[in-house]
Amino acid sequence: MAARPEAGVPRHLAIVMDGNGRWAKQRLRPRTFGHHAGQKAVREAVEFCLRRGIASLTLFAFSSENWRRPPTEVSALMELFLKALDKEVDELHGNGVRIRFVGDLDAFAPELSARMRAAMERTSANTALNMNVAVNYGGRWDIAHAARLAAEAVARGEFSADDIDETRLHGYTCLADQPPLDLFIRTGGERRVSNFLLWQIAYAELYFTDTLWPDVDQACLDEALDDYARRERRYGRTGEQVAKG
Ligand code: IPE
Ligand code: IPE
Ligand code: MG
């Protein structure tokens, strides 16, 4: 069973897990050492969401642009994903976590994408937390993919092009079945979105921390949530209107 969220707690949290390479560099170790260390922070984030009653956690693990990295780093990351799938899925499943990989999975080696699909299937009935892992994901890809799906539905005669509005297109984007994105966190000090959830970010609160991803712990995430709880979300209205409810 999912814990009930307290007031002022986001229902959907997204994190750009950035800073692994610099964390390793500070320790005079190769970048992949940082990626390995980052796995502990993933566990911390999952535990945090379960504890705080957050319904959805969306983690940026590999962007559509990350293929541009040196081939050795890309293959080390693929290896890490495979190992993490082997190692972590049992425990996540035991904790009631529903795993979903979002992104263009077809670009991965068949063994890896098959295991991603198997993990999704195995955990599909879980309800404690939706854990979405964005891999080979790009926000522009998500929007283009949604447009293509809508166009295909038009071609099948399900509705006409005139019927495509924001609500309908939203239904074809990744994570449309989950709560709207409330809080977007980026670790590692950069103040940019790097093609993460472009559509979903429209009214999310943004939070940036200099903490490098492998150093992220419960206290760091609590700080982000405290900051979020102090925000006034106006959605275009005035502060006075919001106060009246
Ligand atoms: C984020 O950390 C992890 C991935 C992109 C896979 P980085 O590898 O980008 O770390 P920095 O930004 O170089 O420190
Ligand atoms: C974004 O981080 C992608 C992930 C964390 C998976 P990057 O490190 O790739 O982003 P840029 O290159 O600094 O914009
Ligand atoms: Mg980076």
PDB file of C-alpha atoms and ligand atoms in Angstrom:
ATOM      1  CA  MET A   1       0.000   0.000   0.000  1.00  0.00           C
ATOM      2  CA  ALA A   2       1.229   3.495  -0.805  1.00  0.00           C
ATOM      3  CA  ALA A   3       1.835   5.786   2.172  1.00  0.00           C
ATOM      4  CA  ARG A   4      -0.544   8.759   2.163  1.00  0.00           C
ATOM      5  CA  PRO A   5       1.247  11.949   1.110  1.00  0.00           C
ATOM      6  CA  GLU A   6       1.168  14.877   3.540  1.00  0.00           C
ATOM      7  CA  ALA A   7      -0.135  18.233   2.307  1.00  0.00           C
ATOM      8  CA  GLY A   8       2.520  20.127   0.350  1.00  0.00           C
ATOM      9  CA  VAL A   9       4.237  16.918  -0.743  1.00  0.00           C
ATOM     10  CA  PRO A  10       4.573  16.412  -4.498  1.00  0.00           C
ATOM     11  CA  ARG A  11       2.671  13.544  -6.034  1.00  0.00           C
ATOM     12  CA  HIS A  12       5.127  13.279  -8.896  1.00  0.00           C
ATOM     13  CA  LEU A  13       8.833  13.966  -8.564  1.00  0.00           C
ATOM     14  CA  ALA A  14      11.334  13.899 -11.440  1.00  0.00           C
ATOM     15  CA  ILE A  15      15.106  13.931 -11.029  1.00  0.00           C
ATOM     16  CA  VAL A  16      17.945  14.623 -13.460  1.00  0.00           C
ATOM     17  CA  MET A  17      20.585  12.475 -11.771  1.00  0.00           C
ATOM     18  CA  ASP A  18      23.593  14.558 -12.764  1.00  0.00           C
ATOM     19  CA  GLY A  19      27.149  14.795 -11.476  1.00  0.00           C
ATOM     20  CA  ASN A  20      28.424  11.199 -11.471  1.00  0.00           C
ATOM     21  CA  GLY A  21      31.418  12.008 -13.673  1.00  0.00           C
ATOM     22  CA  ARG A  22      32.541  14.969 -11.588  1.00  0.00           C
ATOM     23  CA  TRP A  23      32.063  12.982  -8.364  1.00  0.00           C
ATOM     24  CA  ALA A  24      34.454  10.352  -9.740  1.00  0.00           C
ATOM     25  CA  LYS A  25      36.897  12.977 -11.017  1.00  0.00           C
ATOM     26  CA  GLN A  26      37.121  14.539  -7.554  1.00  0.00           C
ATOM     27  CA  ARG A  27      38.287  11.115  -6.366  1.00  0.00           C
ATOM     28  CA  LEU A  28      40.707  10.690  -9.291  1.00  0.00           C
ATOM     29  CA  ARG A  29      38.675   7.712 -10.507  1.00  0.00           C
ATOM     30  CA  PRO A  30      37.191   6.955 -13.939  1.00  0.00           C
ATOM     31  CA  ARG A  31      33.728   8.343 -14.743  1.00  0.00           C
ATOM     32  CA  THR A  32      32.152   4.897 -14.567  1.00  0.00           C
ATOM     33  CA  PHE A  33      33.097   4.729 -10.887  1.00  0.00           C
ATOM     34  CA  GLY A  34      30.705   7.635 -10.405  1.00  0.00           C
ATOM     35  CA  HIS A  35      27.930   5.860 -12.281  1.00  0.00           C
ATOM     36  CA  HIS A  36      28.313   2.843 -10.019  1.00  0.00           C
ATOM     37  CA  ALA A  37      28.267   5.063  -6.932  1.00  0.00           C
ATOM     38  CA  GLY A  38      25.096   6.709  -8.242  1.00  0.00           C
ATOM     39  CA  GLN A  39      23.147   3.492  -7.762  1.00  0.00           C
ATOM     40  CA  LYS A  40      23.077   4.014  -4.013  1.00  0.00           C
ATOM     41  CA  ALA A  41      21.446   7.405  -4.539  1.00  0.00           C
ATOM     42  CA  VAL A  42      18.767   5.723  -6.682  1.00  0.00           C
ATOM     43  CA  ARG A  43      17.969   3.462  -3.723  1.00  0.00           C
ATOM     44  CA  GLU A  44      17.880   6.518  -1.448  1.00  0.00           C
ATOM     45  CA  ALA A  45      15.424   8.255  -3.798  1.00  0.00           C
ATOM     46  CA  VAL A  46      13.126   5.223  -3.970  1.00  0.00           C
ATOM     47  CA  GLU A  47      13.183   4.815  -0.188  1.00  0.00           C
ATOM     48  CA  PHE A  48      12.486   8.523   0.189  1.00  0.00           C
ATOM     49  CA  CYS A  49       9.458   8.404  -2.113  1.00  0.00           C
ATOM     50  CA  LEU A  50       8.043   5.347  -0.338  1.00  0.00           C
ATOM     51  CA  ARG A  51       8.516   7.059   3.025  1.00  0.00           C
ATOM     52  CA  ARG A  52       6.986  10.366   1.943  1.00  0.00           C
ATOM     53  CA  GLY A  53       4.052   8.804   0.094  1.00  0.00           C
ATOM     54  CA  ILE A  54       5.029  10.185  -3.323  1.00  0.00           C
ATOM     55  CA  ALA A  55       3.084   8.384  -6.062  1.00  0.00           C
ATOM     56  CA  SER A  56       5.536   8.715  -8.967  1.00  0.00           C
ATOM     57  CA  LEU A  57       9.298   9.082  -9.256  1.00  0.00           C
ATOM     58  CA  THR A  58      10.749   9.686 -12.708  1.00  0.00           C
ATOM     59  CA  LEU A  59      14.522   9.343 -13.022  1.00  0.00           C
ATOM     60  CA  PHE A  60      16.608  10.496 -15.986  1.00  0.00           C
ATOM     61  CA  ALA A  61      19.129   7.664 -16.426  1.00  0.00           C
ATOM     62  CA  PHE A  62      20.214   8.021 -20.064  1.00  0.00           C
ATOM     63  CA  SER A  63      19.260  10.758 -22.494  1.00  0.00           C
ATOM     64  CA  SER A  64      18.852  10.419 -26.243  1.00  0.00           C
ATOM     65  CA  GLU A  65      21.963  12.636 -26.440  1.00  0.00           C
ATOM     66  CA  ASN A  66      24.078  10.470 -24.126  1.00  0.00           C
ATOM     67  CA  TRP A  67      24.921   8.167 -27.063  1.00  0.00           C
ATOM     68  CA  ARG A  68      27.398  10.918 -27.970  1.00  0.00           C
ATOM     69  CA  ARG A  69      29.637   9.960 -25.050  1.00  0.00           C
ATOM     70  CA  PRO A  70      32.782   7.896 -25.590  1.00  0.00           C
ATOM     71  CA  PRO A  71      31.803   4.335 -26.613  1.00  0.00           C
ATOM     72  CA  THR A  72      33.548   2.909 -23.552  1.00  0.00           C
ATOM     73  CA  GLU A  73      31.363   5.004 -21.238  1.00  0.00           C
ATOM     74  CA  VAL A  74      28.197   4.096 -23.155  1.00  0.00           C
ATOM     75  CA  SER A  75      28.943   0.384 -22.965  1.00  0.00           C
ATOM     76  CA  ALA A  76      29.827   0.642 -19.272  1.00  0.00           C
ATOM     77  CA  LEU A  77      26.447   2.291 -18.676  1.00  0.00           C
ATOM     78  CA  MET A  78      24.631  -0.451 -20.626  1.00  0.00           C
ATOM     79  CA  GLU A  79      26.450  -3.062 -18.554  1.00  0.00           C
ATOM     80  CA  LEU A  80      25.470  -1.231 -15.404  1.00  0.00           C
ATOM     81  CA  PHE A  81      21.793  -1.136 -16.446  1.00  0.00           C
ATOM     82  CA  LEU A  82      21.837  -4.885 -17.079  1.00  0.00           C
ATOM     83  CA  LYS A  83      23.434  -5.595 -13.708  1.00  0.00           C
ATOM     84  CA  ALA A  84      21.090  -3.216 -11.912  1.00  0.00           C
ATOM     85  CA  LEU A  85      18.099  -4.972 -13.470  1.00  0.00           C
ATOM     86  CA  ASP A  86      19.398  -8.287 -12.155  1.00  0.00           C
ATOM     87  CA  LYS A  87      20.231  -6.947  -8.733  1.00  0.00           C
ATOM     88  CA  GLU A  88      17.485  -4.499  -7.871  1.00  0.00           C
ATOM     89  CA  VAL A  89      14.226  -5.733  -9.400  1.00  0.00           C
ATOM     90  CA  ASP A  90      13.517  -8.373  -6.715  1.00  0.00           C
ATOM     91  CA  GLU A  91      13.784  -5.856  -3.907  1.00  0.00           C
ATOM     92  CA  LEU A  92      11.810  -3.183  -5.760  1.00  0.00           C
ATOM     93  CA  HIS A  93       9.103  -5.720  -6.493  1.00  0.00           C
ATOM     94  CA  GLY A  94       9.107  -6.775  -2.823  1.00  0.00           C
ATOM     95  CA  ASN A  95       8.563  -3.132  -1.862  1.00  0.00           C
ATOM     96  CA  GLY A  96       5.575  -2.795  -4.180  1.00  0.00           C
ATOM     97  CA  VAL A  97       7.350  -0.621  -6.746  1.00  0.00           C
ATOM     98  CA  ARG A  98       5.984  -0.581 -10.273  1.00  0.00           C
ATOM     99  CA  ILE A  99       8.864  -0.111 -12.711  1.00  0.00           C
ATOM    100  CA  ARG A 100       8.400   1.530 -16.070  1.00  0.00           C
ATOM    101  CA  PHE A 101      11.081   2.379 -18.609  1.00  0.00           C
ATOM    102  CA  VAL A 102      10.202   5.387 -20.736  1.00  0.00           C
ATOM    103  CA  GLY A 103      12.014   6.289 -23.930  1.00  0.00           C
ATOM    104  CA  ASP A 104      12.791   4.630 -27.213  1.00  0.00           C
ATOM    105  CA  LEU A 105      13.703   1.140 -25.981  1.00  0.00           C
ATOM    106  CA  ASP A 106      14.214  -0.258 -29.487  1.00  0.00           C
ATOM    107  CA  ALA A 107      17.678   1.323 -29.687  1.00  0.00           C
ATOM    108  CA  PHE A 108      19.028  -0.951 -26.945  1.00  0.00           C
ATOM    109  CA  ALA A 109      20.541  -4.391 -27.395  1.00  0.00           C
ATOM    110  CA  PRO A 110      17.719  -6.959 -27.555  1.00  0.00           C
ATOM    111  CA  GLU A 111      18.872  -8.620 -24.318  1.00  0.00           C
ATOM    112  CA  LEU A 112      18.649  -5.328 -22.427  1.00  0.00           C
ATOM    113  CA  SER A 113      15.305  -4.186 -23.831  1.00  0.00           C
ATOM    114  CA  ALA A 114      13.833  -7.655 -23.221  1.00  0.00           C
ATOM    115  CA  ARG A 115      14.879  -7.470 -19.575  1.00  0.00           C
ATOM    116  CA  MET A 116      13.469  -3.983 -19.250  1.00  0.00           C
ATOM    117  CA  ARG A 117      10.150  -5.225 -20.636  1.00  0.00           C
ATOM    118  CA  ALA A 118      10.229  -8.253 -18.311  1.00  0.00           C
ATOM    119  CA  ALA A 119      10.787  -6.000 -15.266  1.00  0.00           C
ATOM    120  CA  MET A 120       7.857  -3.803 -16.327  1.00  0.00           C
ATOM    121  CA  GLU A 121       5.587  -6.789 -16.759  1.00  0.00           C
ATOM    122  CA  ARG A 122       6.607  -8.417 -13.507  1.00  0.00           C
ATOM    123  CA  THR A 123       5.948  -5.311 -11.428  1.00  0.00           C
ATOM    124  CA  SER A 124       2.913  -4.051 -13.349  1.00  0.00           C
ATOM    125  CA  ALA A 125       0.386  -4.758 -10.578  1.00  0.00           C
ATOM    126  CA  ASN A 126       2.369  -2.937  -7.852  1.00  0.00           C
ATOM    127  CA  THR A 127       0.910   0.222  -6.349  1.00  0.00           C
ATOM    128  CA  ALA A 128       3.276   1.588  -3.663  1.00  0.00           C
ATOM    129  CA  LEU A 129       5.286   3.738  -6.083  1.00  0.00           C
ATOM    130  CA  ASN A 130       5.543   4.263  -9.832  1.00  0.00           C
ATOM    131  CA  MET A 131       9.239   4.315 -10.609  1.00  0.00           C
ATOM    132  CA  ASN A 132       9.766   5.568 -14.153  1.00  0.00           C
ATOM    133  CA  VAL A 133      13.262   5.267 -15.542  1.00  0.00           C
ATOM    134  CA  ALA A 134      13.893   7.439 -18.583  1.00  0.00           C
ATOM    135  CA  VAL A 135      16.351   5.728 -20.906  1.00  0.00           C
ATOM    136  CA  ASN A 136      17.147   6.825 -24.438  1.00  0.00           C
ATOM    137  CA  TYR A 137      14.586   9.446 -23.574  1.00  0.00           C
ATOM    138  CA  GLY A 138      14.294  12.975 -24.946  1.00  0.00           C
ATOM    139  CA  GLY A 139      11.481  15.420 -24.307  1.00  0.00           C
ATOM    140  CA  ARG A 140      11.332  16.296 -28.000  1.00  0.00           C
ATOM    141  CA  TRP A 141      11.177  12.604 -28.876  1.00  0.00           C
ATOM    142  CA  ASP A 142       8.259  12.215 -26.438  1.00  0.00           C
ATOM    143  CA  ILE A 143       6.299  15.039 -28.111  1.00  0.00           C
ATOM    144  CA  ALA A 144       7.114  13.871 -31.656  1.00  0.00           C
ATOM    145  CA  HIS A 145       6.156  10.305 -30.707  1.00  0.00           C
ATOM    146  CA  ALA A 146       2.844  11.521 -29.269  1.00  0.00           C
ATOM    147  CA  ALA A 147       2.164  13.453 -32.495  1.00  0.00           C
ATOM    148  CA  ARG A 148       2.887  10.345 -34.534  1.00  0.00           C
ATOM    149  CA  LEU A 149       0.520   8.215 -32.442  1.00  0.00           C
ATOM    150  CA  ALA A 150      -2.208  10.834 -32.811  1.00  0.00           C
ATOM    151  CA  ALA A 151      -1.627  10.984 -36.590  1.00  0.00           C
ATOM    152  CA  GLU A 152      -1.912   7.189 -36.769  1.00  0.00           C
ATOM    153  CA  ALA A 153      -5.228   7.345 -34.909  1.00  0.00           C
ATOM    154  CA  VAL A 154      -6.462   9.973 -37.387  1.00  0.00           C
ATOM    155  CA  ALA A 155      -5.375   7.715 -40.273  1.00  0.00           C
ATOM    156  CA  ARG A 156      -7.413   4.873 -38.729  1.00  0.00           C
ATOM    157  CA  GLY A 157     -10.408   7.208 -38.680  1.00  0.00           C
ATOM    158  CA  GLU A 158     -10.703   7.297 -34.865  1.00  0.00           C
ATOM    159  CA  PHE A 159     -11.001  11.103 -34.821  1.00  0.00           C
ATOM    160  CA  SER A 160     -10.183  13.992 -37.100  1.00  0.00           C
ATOM    161  CA  ALA A 161      -7.096  16.224 -37.072  1.00  0.00           C
ATOM    162  CA  ASP A 162      -9.320  19.064 -35.827  1.00  0.00           C
ATOM    163  CA  ASP A 163      -9.948  17.076 -32.652  1.00  0.00           C
ATOM    164  CA  ILE A 164      -6.281  17.141 -31.664  1.00  0.00           C
ATOM    165  CA  ASP A 165      -5.977  19.537 -28.755  1.00  0.00           C
ATOM    166  CA  GLU A 166      -3.670  19.696 -25.720  1.00  0.00           C
ATOM    167  CA  THR A 167      -5.703  17.183 -23.742  1.00  0.00           C
ATOM    168  CA  ARG A 168      -5.770  14.648 -26.524  1.00  0.00           C
ATOM    169  CA  LEU A 169      -2.064  15.005 -27.348  1.00  0.00           C
ATOM    170  CA  HIS A 170      -1.220  14.776 -23.652  1.00  0.00           C
ATOM    171  CA  GLY A 171      -2.848  11.350 -23.625  1.00  0.00           C
ATOM    172  CA  TYR A 172      -0.169  10.096 -26.007  1.00  0.00           C
ATOM    173  CA  THR A 173       2.835  11.451 -24.095  1.00  0.00           C
ATOM    174  CA  CYS A 174       4.853   9.317 -21.680  1.00  0.00           C
ATOM    175  CA  LEU A 175       3.453   9.187 -18.120  1.00  0.00           C
ATOM    176  CA  ALA A 176       0.041  10.602 -19.119  1.00  0.00           C
ATOM    177  CA  ASP A 177      -1.598   8.039 -16.809  1.00  0.00           C
ATOM    178  CA  GLN A 178       0.333   9.302 -13.766  1.00  0.00           C
ATOM    179  CA  PRO A 179      -0.130  12.436 -11.626  1.00  0.00           C
ATOM    180  CA  PRO A 180       1.059  15.687 -13.227  1.00  0.00           C
ATOM    181  CA  LEU A 181       4.707  16.503 -12.596  1.00  0.00           C
ATOM    182  CA  ASP A 182       4.931  18.628  -9.437  1.00  0.00           C
ATOM    183  CA  LEU A 183       8.638  18.898  -8.718  1.00  0.00           C
ATOM    184  CA  PHE A 184      11.641  18.713 -11.060  1.00  0.00           C
ATOM    185  CA  ILE A 185      15.012  18.335  -9.347  1.00  0.00           C
ATOM    186  CA  ARG A 186      18.394  18.547 -11.025  1.00  0.00           C
ATOM    187  CA  THR A 187      21.463  17.604  -9.020  1.00  0.00           C
ATOM    188  CA  GLY A 188      25.051  18.391  -9.980  1.00  0.00           C
ATOM    189  CA  GLY A 189      24.827  22.166 -10.223  1.00  0.00           C
ATOM    190  CA  GLU A 190      23.778  22.753 -13.836  1.00  0.00           C
ATOM    191  CA  ARG A 191      20.702  24.927 -14.308  1.00  0.00           C
ATOM    192  CA  ARG A 192      19.274  23.345 -17.417  1.00  0.00           C
ATOM    193  CA  VAL A 193      16.635  20.853 -18.472  1.00  0.00           C
ATOM    194  CA  SER A 194      18.765  18.915 -21.030  1.00  0.00           C
ATOM    195  CA  ASN A 195      15.732  17.712 -23.019  1.00  0.00           C
ATOM    196  CA  PHE A 196      14.061  15.959 -20.084  1.00  0.00           C
ATOM    197  CA  LEU A 197      10.264  16.097 -19.637  1.00  0.00           C
ATOM    198  CA  LEU A 198       9.570  19.123 -21.869  1.00  0.00           C
ATOM    199  CA  TRP A 199       5.824  18.616 -22.173  1.00  0.00           C
ATOM    200  CA  GLN A 200       5.328  17.546 -18.558  1.00  0.00           C
ATOM    201  CA  ILE A 201       7.393  20.383 -17.085  1.00  0.00           C
ATOM    202  CA  ALA A 202       4.897  23.128 -18.040  1.00  0.00           C
ATOM    203  CA  TYR A 203       3.820  23.844 -14.454  1.00  0.00           C
ATOM    204  CA  ALA A 204       6.348  21.859 -12.449  1.00  0.00           C
ATOM    205  CA  GLU A 205       8.349  23.589  -9.738  1.00  0.00           C
ATOM    206  CA  LEU A 206      12.074  23.543 -10.496  1.00  0.00           C
ATOM    207  CA  TYR A 207      14.731  22.857  -7.877  1.00  0.00           C
ATOM    208  CA  PHE A 208      18.470  22.852  -8.503  1.00  0.00           C
ATOM    209  CA  THR A 209      21.093  21.624  -6.080  1.00  0.00           C
ATOM    210  CA  ASP A 210      24.878  21.580  -6.340  1.00  0.00           C
ATOM    211  CA  THR A 211      25.004  18.186  -4.618  1.00  0.00           C
ATOM    212  CA  LEU A 212      26.465  15.620  -7.013  1.00  0.00           C
ATOM    213  CA  TRP A 213      24.140  12.672  -7.618  1.00  0.00           C
ATOM    214  CA  PRO A 214      26.179  10.004  -5.735  1.00  0.00           C
ATOM    215  CA  ASP A 215      26.072  12.237  -2.624  1.00  0.00           C
ATOM    216  CA  VAL A 216      22.274  12.570  -2.631  1.00  0.00           C
ATOM    217  CA  ASP A 217      20.644  11.212   0.516  1.00  0.00           C
ATOM    218  CA  GLN A 218      17.402  11.548   2.474  1.00  0.00           C
ATOM    219  CA  ALA A 219      18.442  14.896   3.975  1.00  0.00           C
ATOM    220  CA  CYS A 220      19.150  16.382   0.566  1.00  0.00           C
ATOM    221  CA  LEU A 221      15.760  15.250  -0.745  1.00  0.00           C
ATOM    222  CA  ASP A 222      14.012  16.469   2.409  1.00  0.00           C
ATOM    223  CA  GLU A 223      15.541  19.902   1.737  1.00  0.00           C
ATOM    224  CA  ALA A 224      14.116  19.891  -1.788  1.00  0.00           C
ATOM    225  CA  LEU A 225      10.680  18.992  -0.448  1.00  0.00           C
ATOM    226  CA  ASP A 226      10.851  21.680   2.242  1.00  0.00           C
ATOM    227  CA  ASP A 227      11.622  24.210  -0.467  1.00  0.00           C
ATOM    228  CA  TYR A 228       8.752  22.891  -2.585  1.00  0.00           C
ATOM    229  CA  ALA A 229       6.326  23.136   0.343  1.00  0.00           C
ATOM    230  CA  ARG A 230       7.055  26.880   0.574  1.00  0.00           C
ATOM    231  CA  ARG A 231       6.195  27.555  -3.077  1.00  0.00           C
ATOM    232  CA  GLU A 232       2.934  29.157  -4.086  1.00  0.00           C
ATOM    233  CA  ARG A 233       1.651  27.482  -7.223  1.00  0.00           C
ATOM    234  CA  ARG A 234      -0.537  30.000  -8.967  1.00  0.00           C
ATOM    235  CA  TYR A 235      -1.129  28.453 -12.418  1.00  0.00           C
ATOM    236  CA  GLY A 236      -1.624  31.915 -13.900  1.00  0.00           C
ATOM    237  CA  ARG A 237      -3.915  33.197 -11.156  1.00  0.00           C
ATOM    238  CA  THR A 238      -3.118  35.902  -8.606  1.00  0.00           C
ATOM    239  CA  GLY A 239      -1.845  35.191  -5.107  1.00  0.00           C
ATOM    240  CA  GLU A 240      -5.129  36.548  -3.693  1.00  0.00           C
ATOM    241  CA  GLN A 241      -7.157  34.124  -5.785  1.00  0.00           C
ATOM    242  CA  VAL A 242      -4.992  31.223  -4.645  1.00  0.00           C
ATOM    243  CA  ALA A 243      -5.439  32.244  -0.994  1.00  0.00           C
ATOM    244  CA  LYS A 244      -9.236  32.123  -1.398  1.00  0.00           C
ATOM    245  CA  GLY A 245      -8.938  28.615  -2.819  1.00  0.00           C
TER     246      GLY A 245
HETATM  247  C1  IPE B   1      24.794  11.812 -15.026  1.00  0.00           C
HETATM  248  O1  IPE B   1      26.078  12.115 -14.600  1.00  0.00           O
HETATM  249  C2  IPE B   1      24.641  10.370 -15.478  1.00  0.00           C
HETATM  250  C3  IPE B   1      24.405  10.191 -16.914  1.00  0.00           C
HETATM  251  C4  IPE B   1      24.265  11.137 -17.793  1.00  0.00           C
HETATM  252  C5  IPE B   1      24.303   8.825 -17.372  1.00  0.00           C
HETATM  253  P1  IPE B   1      27.176  12.611 -15.634  1.00  0.00           P
HETATM  254  O2  IPE B   1      27.870  11.427 -16.210  1.00  0.00           O
HETATM  255  O3  IPE B   1      26.566  13.533 -16.629  1.00  0.00           O
HETATM  256  O4  IPE B   1      28.149  13.392 -14.681  1.00  0.00           O
HETATM  257  P2  IPE B   1      28.875  14.785 -14.972  1.00  0.00           P
HETATM  258  O5  IPE B   1      27.801  15.775 -15.325  1.00  0.00           O
HETATM  259  O6  IPE B   1      29.818  14.569 -16.104  1.00  0.00           O
HETATM  260  O7  IPE B   1      29.558  15.100 -13.689  1.00  0.00           O
HETATM  261  C1  IPE B   2      21.302  14.774 -18.430  1.00  0.00           C
HETATM  262  O1  IPE B   2      22.610  14.961 -17.993  1.00  0.00           O
HETATM  263  C2  IPE B   2      21.030  13.330 -18.650  1.00  0.00           C
HETATM  264  C3  IPE B   2      21.043  12.471 -17.467  1.00  0.00           C
HETATM  265  C4  IPE B   2      21.251  12.828 -16.235  1.00  0.00           C
HETATM  266  C5  IPE B   2      20.762  11.093 -17.717  1.00  0.00           C
HETATM  267  P1  IPE B   2      23.803  15.316 -18.989  1.00  0.00           P
HETATM  268  O2  IPE B   2      25.017  15.383 -18.160  1.00  0.00           O
HETATM  269  O3  IPE B   2      23.818  14.393 -20.138  1.00  0.00           O
HETATM  270  O4  IPE B   2      23.355  16.761 -19.518  1.00  0.00           O
HETATM  271  P2  IPE B   2      24.240  17.914 -20.167  1.00  0.00           P
HETATM  272  O5  IPE B   2      25.029  17.294 -21.266  1.00  0.00           O
HETATM  273  O6  IPE B   2      25.109  18.455 -19.092  1.00  0.00           O
HETATM  274  O7  IPE B   2      23.243  18.937 -20.634  1.00  0.00           O
HETATM  275 MG    MG B   3      26.285  15.532 -16.671  1.00  0.00          MG
END
